[in-house]
Amino acid sequence: MQPVITFALAKGRLAEQAFELLEQLGIDCTEPRNPGRQLVLWDRKSNVRFILVKPSDVPTYVDHGVADFGVVGKDTLLESGRPLYEVLDLTFGRCKLCIAGYADQTNQSATRATFRVATKYPNIAHSYYDGKGQTIEIIELHGSIELGPVIGLSDVILDIVESGSTLRANGLSVLEEVCDVSARLVVNRVSMKTKRDRIRQIIDGMAEQVAKLK
Ligand code: PRP
């Protein structure tokens, strides 16, 4: 009997693309594709279960070992700072973490003592600006980050940019690129040892499918 393997998936588009990969491995994703109000979904035949959670909670479930695998964006992973094994770049969900603001920054912070960065990634922002030796004040927001500079709450934002249309629609531009982002497969450190064969089989299967996407 194969051990139960639990996947924590970031709800939404990343989960949909993960299902496509897993189905190629013969894992039935009918239940998690149609979850209703149910929180734990199964493929009983393969002994695989799924939890669909908020992206920022995926690293938490995997770190605590209640999920063996997680599928989550690199942005969320970096922000969490959790010591997970990042075993595979799944290549979908591509975007960039960027500093954005008005192209003409003159006088933006003239009336403020500190340079303000609006973001839902305070840890990434701190480490990025620490690396540049620049002191900043973080304004933590949880959505519509672009409003920061537009409404005068912050000088810049640190956020993900995919098509760039939200920035353009609000008269903002990318000022600095921080890093590339895509979905990653992460594994709990203990599961990697205790369920080694099954975990390895799934990683190898997913890697094979990802190679076909390129
Ligand atoms: C994300 C992100 C940007 C936007 C970037 O927001 O925070 O606002 O997408 O995508 P684009 O470059 O293709 O315009 P999301 O749509 O997740 O909503 P949110 O603002 O509520 O976080």
XYZ file of C-alpha atoms and ligand atoms in Angstrom:
236
model
C 0.000 0.000 0.000
C 1.395 3.372 -1.020
C 1.635 6.046 1.696
C -0.908 8.876 1.625
C 0.546 11.895 -0.145
C -0.964 15.305 0.572
C -0.718 18.267 -1.791
C -1.339 21.835 -0.596
C -2.249 23.884 -3.640
C -2.619 27.649 -4.011
C -6.270 28.124 -5.017
C -6.895 29.480 -8.499
C -4.881 29.358 -11.678
C -1.802 27.678 -10.169
C -3.941 24.823 -8.850
C -5.636 24.375 -12.247
C -2.266 24.059 -13.965
C -1.004 21.702 -11.266
C -4.043 19.435 -11.861
C -3.141 19.216 -15.536
C 0.364 18.024 -14.674
C -0.818 15.567 -12.025
C -3.427 14.083 -14.349
C -0.614 13.278 -16.781
C 0.845 11.162 -13.961
C -2.421 9.231 -13.646
C -3.615 11.073 -10.525
C -7.369 11.687 -10.701
C -8.096 15.363 -9.942
C -11.875 15.231 -10.427
C -12.613 15.943 -6.720
C -10.224 18.896 -6.241
C -11.343 20.364 -9.576
C -14.918 20.464 -8.222
C -14.468 20.970 -4.481
C -17.759 22.649 -3.527
C -17.428 23.519 0.174
C -15.290 20.469 0.894
C -11.793 21.276 2.160
C -10.042 17.916 1.828
C -10.309 16.249 -1.568
C -9.155 12.785 -2.566
C -8.005 10.497 -5.294
C -8.509 7.339 -3.214
C -7.091 5.068 -5.906
C -3.695 6.810 -5.923
C -3.907 7.568 -2.187
C -3.381 11.263 -2.911
C -5.307 13.977 -1.106
C -5.494 17.687 -1.753
C -6.070 20.791 0.284
C -6.825 24.017 -1.571
C -5.643 26.984 0.451
C -4.686 30.651 0.209
C -1.330 30.997 -1.572
C 0.398 32.473 1.484
C -0.726 29.477 3.596
C 0.811 26.817 1.303
C 4.339 27.102 2.820
C 2.823 26.906 6.332
C 1.054 23.574 5.665
C 4.139 22.075 4.028
C 6.536 23.335 6.702
C 4.382 21.768 9.440
C 4.389 18.466 7.561
C 0.597 18.192 7.213
C 1.154 18.499 3.474
C 4.014 16.628 1.799
C 3.987 18.751 -1.358
C 3.083 22.348 -2.065
C 2.568 24.205 -5.329
C 3.112 27.899 -4.839
C 4.619 30.966 -6.505
C 8.266 31.784 -5.875
C 7.142 35.199 -4.572
C 5.084 33.598 -1.795
C 7.873 31.160 -1.028
C 10.492 33.896 -0.668
C 8.181 35.961 1.500
C 7.457 33.012 3.815
C 11.153 32.382 4.506
C 10.299 28.788 5.427
C 12.969 26.093 5.039
C 11.255 23.906 2.427
C 12.884 21.841 -0.297
C 12.179 23.612 -3.573
C 12.486 20.673 -5.933
C 11.057 21.827 -9.258
C 10.391 24.987 -11.249
C 6.979 24.207 -12.727
C 7.479 27.059 -15.269
C 3.846 28.222 -15.270
C 2.560 31.295 -13.410
C 5.442 33.341 -14.774
C 5.720 36.994 -13.745
C 8.297 39.324 -12.191
C 8.642 40.927 -8.799
C 9.342 44.578 -9.499
C 9.720 47.964 -7.906
C 7.294 50.255 -9.708
C 6.275 53.872 -9.433
C 6.201 57.066 -11.412
C 9.008 57.201 -13.962
C 9.689 60.759 -12.829
C 10.444 60.316 -9.132
C 11.479 63.933 -8.499
C 9.766 65.513 -5.504
C 7.877 62.276 -4.747
C 9.228 61.988 -1.213
C 10.275 65.616 -0.791
C 7.780 66.154 1.996
C 8.491 62.856 3.800
C 11.441 61.836 5.919
C 11.359 58.205 4.751
C 11.126 56.407 1.418
C 7.875 54.456 1.510
C 7.341 51.125 -0.203
C 3.799 49.721 -0.433
C 3.734 45.949 -0.738
C 2.231 42.652 0.331
C 5.822 41.337 0.501
C 7.366 43.150 3.517
C 10.139 40.576 4.052
C 11.248 40.628 0.413
C 11.122 44.439 0.409
C 13.250 44.666 3.545
C 15.878 42.272 2.274
C 15.971 43.920 -1.178
C 16.488 47.421 0.198
C 18.837 46.183 2.959
C 20.966 44.762 0.141
C 21.142 48.226 -1.368
C 21.850 49.833 2.021
C 18.688 51.917 1.729
C 16.412 52.585 4.679
C 12.715 52.328 3.874
C 9.345 52.402 5.539
C 7.038 49.543 4.572
C 3.347 50.193 4.011
C 1.788 46.748 4.086
C -1.232 46.360 1.801
C -3.123 43.242 0.744
C -4.459 44.187 -2.685
C -4.612 46.992 -5.271
C -1.014 47.824 -4.307
C -0.724 50.225 -7.270
C -2.912 52.672 -5.340
C 0.089 53.412 -3.078
C 1.915 55.891 -5.342
C -1.250 56.928 -7.200
C -2.932 58.203 -4.050
C 0.299 59.417 -2.430
C 0.529 56.772 0.300
C 3.918 55.488 -0.863
C 6.773 56.463 -3.181
C 6.945 53.084 -4.923
C 5.460 49.595 -4.763
C 7.064 46.172 -4.702
C 4.645 43.867 -6.463
C 4.281 41.233 -9.134
C 3.984 42.406 -12.717
C 2.577 40.001 -15.261
C 1.228 41.777 -18.373
C 2.058 45.257 -17.030
C -1.469 46.432 -17.797
C -2.330 47.408 -14.190
C 0.779 49.602 -14.042
C 0.069 51.175 -17.439
C -3.581 51.831 -16.597
C -2.426 53.796 -13.560
C 0.420 55.728 -15.195
C 3.137 53.744 -13.382
C 6.273 52.041 -14.729
C 8.695 49.326 -13.688
C 11.666 51.071 -12.036
C 13.688 47.984 -10.974
C 13.302 44.245 -11.495
C 13.758 42.287 -8.264
C 13.427 38.683 -9.496
C 11.636 36.273 -11.812
C 8.658 34.376 -10.410
C 7.025 31.093 -11.430
C 5.209 28.260 -9.675
C 7.442 25.932 -7.660
C 6.996 22.431 -6.291
C 8.084 22.312 -2.652
C 8.456 19.315 -0.356
C 8.434 18.893 3.404
C 11.903 17.956 4.692
C 10.729 14.974 6.745
C 8.444 13.573 4.006
C 11.442 13.627 1.705
C 12.983 10.946 3.973
C 9.979 9.025 5.317
C 8.082 8.688 2.017
C 11.151 8.830 -0.193
C 10.201 6.431 -2.993
C 6.701 7.794 -3.607
C 7.891 11.403 -3.312
C 10.735 10.736 -5.764
C 8.334 9.044 -8.195
C 6.009 12.075 -8.170
C 8.859 14.614 -8.534
C 10.356 12.658 -11.448
C 6.939 12.303 -13.113
C 6.213 16.006 -12.776
C 9.711 16.936 -14.006
C 9.133 14.800 -17.092
C 5.830 16.569 -17.816
C 7.338 20.020 -17.231
C 10.132 19.221 -19.695
C 7.438 18.560 -22.310
C 5.950 22.043 -21.705
C 9.194 23.735 -22.789
C -1.830 41.255 -9.164
C -0.720 42.224 -8.764
C -0.930 43.364 -9.720
C -1.449 42.691 -10.969
C -0.357 42.528 -11.979
O -2.983 41.662 -8.531
O -0.803 42.589 -7.397
O -1.867 44.276 -9.203
O -1.927 41.387 -10.584
O -0.818 41.929 -13.176
P -0.663 42.649 -14.591
O 0.773 43.080 -14.719
O -1.037 41.578 -15.580
O -1.604 43.830 -14.620
P -4.264 40.736 -8.456
O -4.963 40.747 -9.770
O -3.863 39.400 -7.949
O -5.181 41.474 -7.424
P -4.835 42.338 -6.110
O -4.477 43.719 -6.580
O -6.094 42.324 -5.338
O -3.682 41.666 -5.385
